[in-house]
GROMACS .gro file of C-alpha atoms in nm:
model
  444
    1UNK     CA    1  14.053   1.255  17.626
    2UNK     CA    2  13.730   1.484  17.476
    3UNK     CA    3  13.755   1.421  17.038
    4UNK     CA    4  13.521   1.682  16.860
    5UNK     CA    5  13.503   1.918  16.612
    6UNK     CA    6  13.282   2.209  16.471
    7UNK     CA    7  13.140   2.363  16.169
    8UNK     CA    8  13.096   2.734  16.177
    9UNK     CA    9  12.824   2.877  15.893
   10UNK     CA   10  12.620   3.224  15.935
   11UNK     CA   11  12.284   3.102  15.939
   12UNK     CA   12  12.138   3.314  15.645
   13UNK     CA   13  12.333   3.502  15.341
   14UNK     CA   14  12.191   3.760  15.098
   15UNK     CA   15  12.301   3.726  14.781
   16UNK     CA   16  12.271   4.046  14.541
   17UNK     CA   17  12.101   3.904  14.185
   18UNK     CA   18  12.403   3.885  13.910
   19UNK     CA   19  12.671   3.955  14.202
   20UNK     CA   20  12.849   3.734  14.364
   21UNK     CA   21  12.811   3.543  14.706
   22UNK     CA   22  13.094   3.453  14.940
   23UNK     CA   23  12.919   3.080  15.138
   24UNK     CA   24  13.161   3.082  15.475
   25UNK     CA   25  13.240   2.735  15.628
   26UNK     CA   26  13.482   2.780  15.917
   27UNK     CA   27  13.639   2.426  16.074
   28UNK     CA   28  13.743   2.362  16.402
   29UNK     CA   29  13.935   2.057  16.474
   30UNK     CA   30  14.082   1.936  16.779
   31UNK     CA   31  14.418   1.800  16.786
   32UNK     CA   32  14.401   1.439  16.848
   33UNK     CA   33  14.177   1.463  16.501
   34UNK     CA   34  14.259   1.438  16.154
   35UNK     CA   35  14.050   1.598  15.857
   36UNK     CA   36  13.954   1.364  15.553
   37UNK     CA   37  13.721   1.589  15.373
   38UNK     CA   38  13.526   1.883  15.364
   39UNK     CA   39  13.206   1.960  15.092
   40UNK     CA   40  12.945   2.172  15.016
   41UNK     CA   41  12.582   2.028  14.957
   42UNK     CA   42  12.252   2.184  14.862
   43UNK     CA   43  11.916   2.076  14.931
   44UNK     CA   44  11.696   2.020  14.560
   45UNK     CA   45  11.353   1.904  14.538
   46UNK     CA   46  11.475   1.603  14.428
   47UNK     CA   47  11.710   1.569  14.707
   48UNK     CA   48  12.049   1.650  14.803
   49UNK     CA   49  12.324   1.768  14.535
   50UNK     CA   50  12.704   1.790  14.601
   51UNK     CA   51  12.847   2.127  14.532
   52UNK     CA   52  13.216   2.135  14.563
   53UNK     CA   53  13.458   1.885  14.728
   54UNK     CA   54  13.782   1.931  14.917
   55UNK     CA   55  14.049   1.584  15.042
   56UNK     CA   56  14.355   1.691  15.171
   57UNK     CA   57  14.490   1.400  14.983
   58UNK     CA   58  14.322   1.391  14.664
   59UNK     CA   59  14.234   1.750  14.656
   60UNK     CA   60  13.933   1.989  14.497
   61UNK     CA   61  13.596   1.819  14.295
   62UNK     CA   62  13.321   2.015  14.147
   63UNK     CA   63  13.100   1.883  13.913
   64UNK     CA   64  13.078   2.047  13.567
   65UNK     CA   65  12.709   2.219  13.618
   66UNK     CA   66  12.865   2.446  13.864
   67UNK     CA   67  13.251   2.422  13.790
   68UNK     CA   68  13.228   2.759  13.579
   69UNK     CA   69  13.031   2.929  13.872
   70UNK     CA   70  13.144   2.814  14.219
   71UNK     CA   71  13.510   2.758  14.392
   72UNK     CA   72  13.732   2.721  14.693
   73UNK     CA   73  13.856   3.048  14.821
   74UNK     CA   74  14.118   2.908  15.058
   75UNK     CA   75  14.080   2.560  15.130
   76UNK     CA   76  14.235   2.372  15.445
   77UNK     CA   77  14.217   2.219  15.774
   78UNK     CA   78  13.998   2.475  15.885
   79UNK     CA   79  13.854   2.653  15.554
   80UNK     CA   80  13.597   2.520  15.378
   81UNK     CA   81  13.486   2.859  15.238
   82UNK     CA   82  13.332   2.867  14.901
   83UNK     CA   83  13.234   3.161  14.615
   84UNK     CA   84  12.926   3.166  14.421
   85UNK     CA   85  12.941   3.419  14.118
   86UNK     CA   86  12.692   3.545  13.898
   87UNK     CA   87  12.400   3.467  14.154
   88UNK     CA   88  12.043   3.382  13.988
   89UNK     CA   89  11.685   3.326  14.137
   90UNK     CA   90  11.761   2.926  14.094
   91UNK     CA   91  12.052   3.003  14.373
   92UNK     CA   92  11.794   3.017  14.648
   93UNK     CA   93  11.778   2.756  14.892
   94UNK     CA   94  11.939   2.560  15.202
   95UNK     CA   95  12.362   2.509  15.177
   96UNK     CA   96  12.530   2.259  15.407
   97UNK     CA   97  12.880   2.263  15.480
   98UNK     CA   98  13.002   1.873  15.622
   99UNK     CA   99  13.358   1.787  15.768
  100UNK     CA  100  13.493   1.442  15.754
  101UNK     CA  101  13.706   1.368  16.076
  102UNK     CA  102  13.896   1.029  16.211
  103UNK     CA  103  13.768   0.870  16.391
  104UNK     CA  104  13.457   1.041  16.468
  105UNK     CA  105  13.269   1.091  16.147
  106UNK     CA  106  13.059   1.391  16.004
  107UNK     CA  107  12.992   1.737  16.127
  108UNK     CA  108  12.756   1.973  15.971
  109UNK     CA  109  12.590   2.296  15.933
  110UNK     CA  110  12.375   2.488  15.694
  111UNK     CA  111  12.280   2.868  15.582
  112UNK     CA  112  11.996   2.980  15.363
  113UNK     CA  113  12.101   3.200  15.059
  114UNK     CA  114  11.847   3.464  14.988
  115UNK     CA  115  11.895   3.644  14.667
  116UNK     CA  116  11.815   4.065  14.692
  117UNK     CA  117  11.782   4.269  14.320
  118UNK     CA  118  11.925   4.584  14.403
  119UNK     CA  119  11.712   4.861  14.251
  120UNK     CA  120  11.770   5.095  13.974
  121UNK     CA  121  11.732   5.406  14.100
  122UNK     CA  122  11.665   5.756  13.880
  123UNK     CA  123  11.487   6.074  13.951
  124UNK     CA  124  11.270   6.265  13.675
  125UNK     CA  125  11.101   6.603  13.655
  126UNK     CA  126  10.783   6.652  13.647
  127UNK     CA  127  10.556   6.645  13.356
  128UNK     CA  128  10.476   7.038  13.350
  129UNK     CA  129  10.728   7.334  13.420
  130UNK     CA  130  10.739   7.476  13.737
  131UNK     CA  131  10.611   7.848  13.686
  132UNK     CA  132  10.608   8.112  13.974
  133UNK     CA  133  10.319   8.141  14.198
  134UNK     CA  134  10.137   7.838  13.974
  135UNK     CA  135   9.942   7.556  14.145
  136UNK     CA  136  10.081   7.299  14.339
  137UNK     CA  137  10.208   7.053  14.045
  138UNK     CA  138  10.473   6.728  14.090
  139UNK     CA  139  10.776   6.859  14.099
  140UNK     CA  140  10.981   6.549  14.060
  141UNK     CA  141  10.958   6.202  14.116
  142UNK     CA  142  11.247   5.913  14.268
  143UNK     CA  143  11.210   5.591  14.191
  144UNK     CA  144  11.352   5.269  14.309
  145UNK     CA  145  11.260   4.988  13.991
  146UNK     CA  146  11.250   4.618  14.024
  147UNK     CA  147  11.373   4.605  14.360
  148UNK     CA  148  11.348   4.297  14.591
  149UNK     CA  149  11.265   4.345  14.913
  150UNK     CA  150  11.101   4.653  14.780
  151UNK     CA  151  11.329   4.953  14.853
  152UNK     CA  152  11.240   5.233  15.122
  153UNK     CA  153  11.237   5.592  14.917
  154UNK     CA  154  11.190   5.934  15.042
  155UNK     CA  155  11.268   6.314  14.960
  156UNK     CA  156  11.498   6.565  15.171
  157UNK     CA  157  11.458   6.881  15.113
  158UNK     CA  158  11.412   7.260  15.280
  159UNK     CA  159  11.062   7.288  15.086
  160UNK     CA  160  10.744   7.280  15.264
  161UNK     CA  161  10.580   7.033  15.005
  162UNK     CA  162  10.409   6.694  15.059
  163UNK     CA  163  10.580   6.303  14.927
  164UNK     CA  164  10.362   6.072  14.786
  165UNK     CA  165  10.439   5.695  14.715
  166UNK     CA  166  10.291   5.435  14.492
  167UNK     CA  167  10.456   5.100  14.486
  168UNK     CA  168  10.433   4.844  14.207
  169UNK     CA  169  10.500   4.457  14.202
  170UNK     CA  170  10.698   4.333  13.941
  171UNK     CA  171  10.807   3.971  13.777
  172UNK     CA  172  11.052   3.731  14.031
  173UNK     CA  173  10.940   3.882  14.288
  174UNK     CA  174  11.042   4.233  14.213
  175UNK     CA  175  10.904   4.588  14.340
  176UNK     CA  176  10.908   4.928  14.189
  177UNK     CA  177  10.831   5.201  14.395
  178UNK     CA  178  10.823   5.557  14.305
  179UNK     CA  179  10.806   5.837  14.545
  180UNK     CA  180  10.621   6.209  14.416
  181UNK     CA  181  10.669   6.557  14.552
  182UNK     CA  182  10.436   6.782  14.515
  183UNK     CA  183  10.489   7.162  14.570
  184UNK     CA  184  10.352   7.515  14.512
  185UNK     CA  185  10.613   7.692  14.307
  186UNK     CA  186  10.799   8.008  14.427
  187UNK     CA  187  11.094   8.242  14.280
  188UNK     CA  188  11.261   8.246  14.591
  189UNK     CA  189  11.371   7.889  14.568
  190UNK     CA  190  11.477   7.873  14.235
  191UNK     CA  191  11.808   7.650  14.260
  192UNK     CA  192  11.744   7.491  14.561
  193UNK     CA  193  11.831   7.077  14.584
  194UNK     CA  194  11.551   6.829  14.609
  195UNK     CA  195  11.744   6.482  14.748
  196UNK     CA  196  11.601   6.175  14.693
  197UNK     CA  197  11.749   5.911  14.928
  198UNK     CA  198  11.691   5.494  14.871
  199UNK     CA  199  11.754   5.254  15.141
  200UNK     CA  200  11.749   4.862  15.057
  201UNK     CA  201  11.958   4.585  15.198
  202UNK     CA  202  12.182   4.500  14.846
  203UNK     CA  203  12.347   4.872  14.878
  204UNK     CA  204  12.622   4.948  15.129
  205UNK     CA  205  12.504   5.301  15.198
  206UNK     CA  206  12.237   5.515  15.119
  207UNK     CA  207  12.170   5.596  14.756
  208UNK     CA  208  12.087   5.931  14.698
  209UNK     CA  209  12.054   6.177  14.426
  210UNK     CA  210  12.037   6.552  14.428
  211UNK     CA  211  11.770   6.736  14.191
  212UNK     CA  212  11.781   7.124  14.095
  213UNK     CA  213  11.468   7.274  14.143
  214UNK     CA  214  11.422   7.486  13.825
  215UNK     CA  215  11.138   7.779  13.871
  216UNK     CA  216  11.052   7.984  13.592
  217UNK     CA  217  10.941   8.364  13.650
  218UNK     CA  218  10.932   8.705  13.546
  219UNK     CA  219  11.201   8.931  13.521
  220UNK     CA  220  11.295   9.080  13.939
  221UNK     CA  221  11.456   9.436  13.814
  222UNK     CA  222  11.708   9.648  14.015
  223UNK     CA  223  11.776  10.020  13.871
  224UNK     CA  224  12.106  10.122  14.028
  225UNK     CA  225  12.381  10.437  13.938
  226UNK     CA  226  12.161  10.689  14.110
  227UNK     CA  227  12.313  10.837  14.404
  228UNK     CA  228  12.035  11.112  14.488
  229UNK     CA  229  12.365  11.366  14.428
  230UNK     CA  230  12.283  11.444  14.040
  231UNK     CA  231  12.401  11.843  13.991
  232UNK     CA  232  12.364  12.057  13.666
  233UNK     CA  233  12.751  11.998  13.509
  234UNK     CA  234  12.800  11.667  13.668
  235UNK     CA  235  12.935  11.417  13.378
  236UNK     CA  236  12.971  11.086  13.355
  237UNK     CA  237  12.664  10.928  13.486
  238UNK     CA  238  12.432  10.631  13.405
  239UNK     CA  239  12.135  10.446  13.493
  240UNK     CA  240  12.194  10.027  13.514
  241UNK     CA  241  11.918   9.800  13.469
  242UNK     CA  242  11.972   9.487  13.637
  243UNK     CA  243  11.730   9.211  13.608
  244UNK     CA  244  11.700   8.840  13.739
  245UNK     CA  245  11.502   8.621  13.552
  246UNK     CA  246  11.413   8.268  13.440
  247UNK     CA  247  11.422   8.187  13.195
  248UNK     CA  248  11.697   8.508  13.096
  249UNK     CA  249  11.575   8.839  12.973
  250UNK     CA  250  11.550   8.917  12.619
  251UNK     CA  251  11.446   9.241  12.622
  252UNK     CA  252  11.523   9.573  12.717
  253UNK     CA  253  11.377   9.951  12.710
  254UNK     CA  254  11.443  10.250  12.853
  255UNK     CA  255  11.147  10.548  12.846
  256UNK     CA  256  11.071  10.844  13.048
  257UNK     CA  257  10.738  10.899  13.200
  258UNK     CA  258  10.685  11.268  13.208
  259UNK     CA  259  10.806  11.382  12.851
  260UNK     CA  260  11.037  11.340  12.587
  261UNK     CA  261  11.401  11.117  12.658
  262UNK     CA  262  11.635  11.409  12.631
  263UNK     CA  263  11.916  11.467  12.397
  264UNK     CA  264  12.243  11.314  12.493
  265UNK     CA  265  12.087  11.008  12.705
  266UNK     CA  266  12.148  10.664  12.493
  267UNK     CA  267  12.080  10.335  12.617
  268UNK     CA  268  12.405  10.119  12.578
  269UNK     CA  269  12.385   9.761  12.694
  270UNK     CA  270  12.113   9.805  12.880
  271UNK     CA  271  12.194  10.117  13.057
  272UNK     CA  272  12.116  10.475  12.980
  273UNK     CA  273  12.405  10.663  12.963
  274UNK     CA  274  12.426  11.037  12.932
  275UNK     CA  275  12.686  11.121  12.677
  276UNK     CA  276  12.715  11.524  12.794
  277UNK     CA  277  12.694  11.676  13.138
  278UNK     CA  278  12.401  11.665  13.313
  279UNK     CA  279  12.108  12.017  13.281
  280UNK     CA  280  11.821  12.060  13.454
  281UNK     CA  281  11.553  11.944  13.248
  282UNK     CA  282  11.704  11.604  13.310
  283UNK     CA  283  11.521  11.573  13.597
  284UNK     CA  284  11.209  11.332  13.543
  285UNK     CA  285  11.117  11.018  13.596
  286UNK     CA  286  11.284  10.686  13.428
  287UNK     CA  287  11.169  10.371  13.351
  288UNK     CA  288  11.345  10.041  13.300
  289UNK     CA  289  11.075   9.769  13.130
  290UNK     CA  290  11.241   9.419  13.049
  291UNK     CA  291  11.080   9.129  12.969
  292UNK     CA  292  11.144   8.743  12.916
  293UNK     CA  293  10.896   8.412  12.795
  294UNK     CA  294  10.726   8.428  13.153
  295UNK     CA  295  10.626   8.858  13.111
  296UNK     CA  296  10.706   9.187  13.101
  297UNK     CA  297  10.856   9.389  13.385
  298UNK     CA  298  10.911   9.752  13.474
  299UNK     CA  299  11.085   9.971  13.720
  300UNK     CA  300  11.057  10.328  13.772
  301UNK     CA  301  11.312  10.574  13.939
  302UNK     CA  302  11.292  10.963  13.993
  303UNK     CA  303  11.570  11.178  13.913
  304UNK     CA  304  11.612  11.517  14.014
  305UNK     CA  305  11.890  11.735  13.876
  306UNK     CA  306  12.011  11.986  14.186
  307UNK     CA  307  12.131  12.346  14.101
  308UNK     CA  308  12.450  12.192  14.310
  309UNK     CA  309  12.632  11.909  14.424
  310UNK     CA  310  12.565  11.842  14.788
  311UNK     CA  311  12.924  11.915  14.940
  312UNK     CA  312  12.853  12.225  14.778
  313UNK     CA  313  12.553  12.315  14.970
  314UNK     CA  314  12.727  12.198  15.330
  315UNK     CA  315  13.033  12.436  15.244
  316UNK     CA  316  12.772  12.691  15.149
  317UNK     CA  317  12.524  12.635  15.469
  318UNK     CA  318  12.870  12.634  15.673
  319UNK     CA  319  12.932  12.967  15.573
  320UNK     CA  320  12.566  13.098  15.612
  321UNK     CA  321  12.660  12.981  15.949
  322UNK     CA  322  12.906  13.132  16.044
  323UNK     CA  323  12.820  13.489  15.927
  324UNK     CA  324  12.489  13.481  16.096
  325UNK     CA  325  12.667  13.382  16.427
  326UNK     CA  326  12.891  13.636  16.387
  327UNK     CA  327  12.617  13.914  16.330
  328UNK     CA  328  12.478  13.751  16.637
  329UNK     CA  329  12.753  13.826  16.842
  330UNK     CA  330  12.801  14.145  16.779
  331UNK     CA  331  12.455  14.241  16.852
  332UNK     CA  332  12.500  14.084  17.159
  333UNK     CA  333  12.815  14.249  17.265
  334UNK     CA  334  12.667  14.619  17.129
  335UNK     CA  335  12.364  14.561  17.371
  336UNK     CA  336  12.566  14.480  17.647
  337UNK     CA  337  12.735  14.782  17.594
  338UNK     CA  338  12.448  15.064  17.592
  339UNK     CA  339  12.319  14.893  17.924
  340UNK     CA  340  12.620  14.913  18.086
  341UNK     CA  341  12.658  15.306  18.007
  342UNK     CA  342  12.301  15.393  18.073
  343UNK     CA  343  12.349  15.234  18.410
  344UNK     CA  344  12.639  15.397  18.501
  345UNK     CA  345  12.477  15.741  18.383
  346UNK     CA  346  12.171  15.718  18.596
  347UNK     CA  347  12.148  15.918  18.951
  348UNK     CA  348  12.272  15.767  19.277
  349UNK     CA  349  12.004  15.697  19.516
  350UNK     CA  350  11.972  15.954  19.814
  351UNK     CA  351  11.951  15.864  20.163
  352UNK     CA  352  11.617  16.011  20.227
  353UNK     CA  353  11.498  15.756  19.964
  354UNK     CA  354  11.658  15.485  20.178
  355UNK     CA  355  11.507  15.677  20.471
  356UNK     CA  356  11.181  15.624  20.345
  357UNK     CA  357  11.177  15.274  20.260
  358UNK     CA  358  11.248  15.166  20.637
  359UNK     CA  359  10.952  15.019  20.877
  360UNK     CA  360  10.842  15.228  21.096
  361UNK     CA  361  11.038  15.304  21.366
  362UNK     CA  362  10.782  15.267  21.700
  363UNK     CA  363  10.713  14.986  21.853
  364UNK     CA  364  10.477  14.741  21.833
  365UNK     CA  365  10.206  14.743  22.082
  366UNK     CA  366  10.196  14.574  22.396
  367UNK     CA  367   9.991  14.249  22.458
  368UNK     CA  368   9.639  14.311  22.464
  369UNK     CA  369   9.632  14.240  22.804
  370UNK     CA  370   9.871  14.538  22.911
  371UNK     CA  371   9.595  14.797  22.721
  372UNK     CA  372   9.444  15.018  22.910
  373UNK     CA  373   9.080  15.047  22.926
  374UNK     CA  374   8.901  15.109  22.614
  375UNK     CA  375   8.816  15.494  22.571
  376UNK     CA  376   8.453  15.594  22.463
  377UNK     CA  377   8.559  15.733  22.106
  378UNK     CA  378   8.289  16.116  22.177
  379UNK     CA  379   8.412  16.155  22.517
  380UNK     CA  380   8.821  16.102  22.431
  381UNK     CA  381   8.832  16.228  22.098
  382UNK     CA  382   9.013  16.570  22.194
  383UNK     CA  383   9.289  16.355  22.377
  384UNK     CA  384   9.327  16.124  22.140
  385UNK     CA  385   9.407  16.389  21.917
  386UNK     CA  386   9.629  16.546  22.136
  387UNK     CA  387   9.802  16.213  22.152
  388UNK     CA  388   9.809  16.133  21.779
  389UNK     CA  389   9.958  16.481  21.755
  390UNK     CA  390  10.239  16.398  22.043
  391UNK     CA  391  10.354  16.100  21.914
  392UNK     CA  392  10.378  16.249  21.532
  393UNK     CA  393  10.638  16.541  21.710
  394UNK     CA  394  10.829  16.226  21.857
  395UNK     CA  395  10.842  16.073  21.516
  396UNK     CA  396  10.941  16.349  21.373
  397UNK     CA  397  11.199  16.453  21.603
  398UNK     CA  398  11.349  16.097  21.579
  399UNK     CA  399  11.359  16.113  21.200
  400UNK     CA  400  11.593  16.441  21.259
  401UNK     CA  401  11.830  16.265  21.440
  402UNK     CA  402  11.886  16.039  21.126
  403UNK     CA  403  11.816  16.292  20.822
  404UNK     CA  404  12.147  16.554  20.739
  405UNK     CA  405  12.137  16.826  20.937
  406UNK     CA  406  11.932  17.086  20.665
  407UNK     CA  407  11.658  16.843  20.611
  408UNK     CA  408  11.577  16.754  20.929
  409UNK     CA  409  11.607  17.161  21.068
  410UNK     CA  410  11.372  17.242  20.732
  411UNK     CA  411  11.157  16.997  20.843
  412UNK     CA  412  11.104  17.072  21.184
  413UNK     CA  413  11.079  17.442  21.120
  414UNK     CA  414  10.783  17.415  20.944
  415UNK     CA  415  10.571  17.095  21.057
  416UNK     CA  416  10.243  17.018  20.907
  417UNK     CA  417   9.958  16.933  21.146
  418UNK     CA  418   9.691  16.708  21.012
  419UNK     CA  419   9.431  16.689  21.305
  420UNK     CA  420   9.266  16.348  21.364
  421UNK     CA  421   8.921  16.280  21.315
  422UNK     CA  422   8.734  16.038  21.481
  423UNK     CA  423   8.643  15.854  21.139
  424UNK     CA  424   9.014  15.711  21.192
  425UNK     CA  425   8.924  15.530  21.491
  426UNK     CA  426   8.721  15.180  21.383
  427UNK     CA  427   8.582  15.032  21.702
  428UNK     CA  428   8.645  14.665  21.738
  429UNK     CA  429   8.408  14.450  21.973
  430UNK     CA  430   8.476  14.121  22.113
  431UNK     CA  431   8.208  14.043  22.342
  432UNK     CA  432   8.177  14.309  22.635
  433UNK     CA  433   8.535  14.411  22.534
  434UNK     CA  434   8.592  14.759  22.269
  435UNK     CA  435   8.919  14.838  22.127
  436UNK     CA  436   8.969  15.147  21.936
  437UNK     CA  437   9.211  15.109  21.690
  438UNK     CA  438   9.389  15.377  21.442
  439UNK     CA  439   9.464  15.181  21.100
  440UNK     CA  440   9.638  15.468  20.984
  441UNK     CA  441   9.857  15.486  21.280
  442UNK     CA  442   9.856  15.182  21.396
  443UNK     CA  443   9.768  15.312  21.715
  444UNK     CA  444   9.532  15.111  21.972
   0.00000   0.00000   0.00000
């Protein structure tokens, strides 16, 4: 048969300063043992110092130095668990938990207690206001005092500034650090959160505190109510001045540019309203100034006062429309009309003029290799005359056949005869070869 038994410690605790510290002992006994005592001890300078006590038979001793301070949580067999409250710097040092078995003796173990100061952690502005488009300048600054180990501090944010730490040592063994962002200021991020986060072994969870960033600038102005459909008549209209600003606007004015502020236009919580309807010589340009501690601001608009609304003008166009397409048709339809009549009123063709207009009716002559022999043009000249003249009565006569019968007899009654010279005849020469050609016959 195996006796034994165990003691069960962590081997180091952190204790938070003025907290308290839970020192766990857990016993493990076998069976065939029995336990006579359990205690806590710590190691001094001048030696070894009993804590706390615990007999199963005479039950719990503490000694009066740390009676107010330290006790049993749940004492037994196996518990020898203790509680340390109000922990101080003199609470550093070794702890050793012993168990007391028969027959076999003493079992130990020990832990070190470490005591951690949790920081105080705040965040404070800067030490000059943020102003719009100013020089870079601290914005705020998160710090983590008297912390020990020191604490680990930064910034999150959406900015695009720069962090800058400086740590400090304190008394017991204490650290401050403080953590410094630095930023150009800009309108556009006025209300935007600045986080400072602080990380350090006595806190459960990240510590972190959000900061407002607070920008100061001139008044941003927005001049709305003017729909570009102002009309002589029109009532009931008014130009809002809107501004955004930081700190708020305390001032407002209304002036026009190009003359006098008309009659009927008042300015009533910070819009100008005009009490009658609206005439012509409203038309001008408006302007808006407001101002706040940063400066003074201004917006202009331009109003112009139309003879009529604008639905007016479409119904009005519309109609313009219409009438001019209608004009356009009917000059349309009335030219249409005078060509058709003139076309049916003009003379029918004849068939002479068809006649006319038809190729010639001989043929075309034969290859140039069916010719005959090329005619001297002084020794042929009287028969090619007589043949011009033949071939003109076969024309003729074939033109008859085709023409009604009173043209054709008219015709043939009375020819004309138009003798040939030779100037019609152009000799062509290719090589040894003449041809003798009519152009205005188209004879060869």
């Amino acid at each position: 048969v195996v006796y034994g038994s165990q003691v069960v410690v962590p081997p180091k605790v952190n204790a938070v300063l003025g907290k308290n510290v839970t020192l766990s002992c857990r016993v493990q006994v076998d069976t065939n043992l029995s336990l006579t005592q359990s205690s806590w001890e710590r190691k001094l300078p001048t030696g070894w110092v009993t804590l706390a006590v615990y007999n199963p038979m005479f039950g719990i001793s503490i000694p009066p130095e740390y009676e107010r301070r330290l006790s049993f949580r749940s004492p037994s067999m196996h518990d020898a668990t203790i509680v340390l409250e109000d922990v101080g710097f003199a609470d550093i040092g070794l702890y050793t938990c012993k168990v007391a078995t028969f027959p076999l003796g003493n079992t130990q173990a020990s832990t070190t207690v470490s005591v951690l100061v949790e920081p105080k952690v705040y965040v404070s502005a800067g030490s000059s206001a943020l102003i719009d488009g100013g020089n870079e300048t601290t914005v705020a600054t998160c710090i983590a005092e008297r912390a020990r180990p020191p604490a680990e501090v930064s910034w999150e944010t959406n900015l695009y500034g720069t962090s800058e730490a400086h740590m400090q040592d304190d008394a017991n063994g204490t650290t401050t650090t403080q953590v410094h962002y630095t930023w150009q200021p800009s309108r556009h991020s006025q209300g935007h959160t600045l986080t400072c986060v602080v990380k350090h072994p006595a806190l459960q969870s990240d510590f972190r505190i959000p900061y407002i960033v607070n920008v100061q600038f001139a008044p941003d102005i927005l001049v709305l109510g003017y729909d570009g459909d102002w009309y002589v008549g029109r009532e009931n209209v008014q130009l809002k001045c809107r501004a955004k600003a930081n700190p708020p606007a305390q001032h407002f004015r209304w002036i026009r540019l190009d003359g006098e502020m008309p009659d009927g236009a008042e300015v009533v919580n910070n819009s100008l309203v005009f009490m009658r309807p609206l005439q012509k010589n409203d038309s001008g340009v408006y302007r808006c100034e407001v101002a706040n501690d940063i400066g003074l601001r201004s917006r202009d608009i331009r109003i112009r006062i139309q003879d009529m609304s604008q639905k007016q003008m479409t119904s009005s166009m519309a109609i313009a429309g219409a009438v001019m397409g209608a004009v356009l048709a009917l000059f349309l339809i009335t030219v249409f009309t005078i060509v058709l009549l003139t076309a049916r009123k003009a003379p029918p063709s004849t068939y002479t003029d068809k006649v006319i207009d038809l190729p010639p009716t001989h043929k075309p002559p034969p290859p140039y290799t069916e010719r005959p022999p090329a005619i001297p043009l002084a020794s042929q000249a009287p028969q090619v005359a007589s043949f011009s003249q033949d071939r003109r009565m076969e024309r003729r006569h074939e033109l008859a056949e085709r023409v009604p019968g009173r043209m054709a007899r008219r015709d043939l009654q009375s020819p004309t005869h138009h003798s040939l010279s030779y100037q019609e005849w152009i000799c062509h020469q290719n090589g040894a070869d003449r041809v003798y050609i009519n152009h205005r016959e188209h004879y060869v």
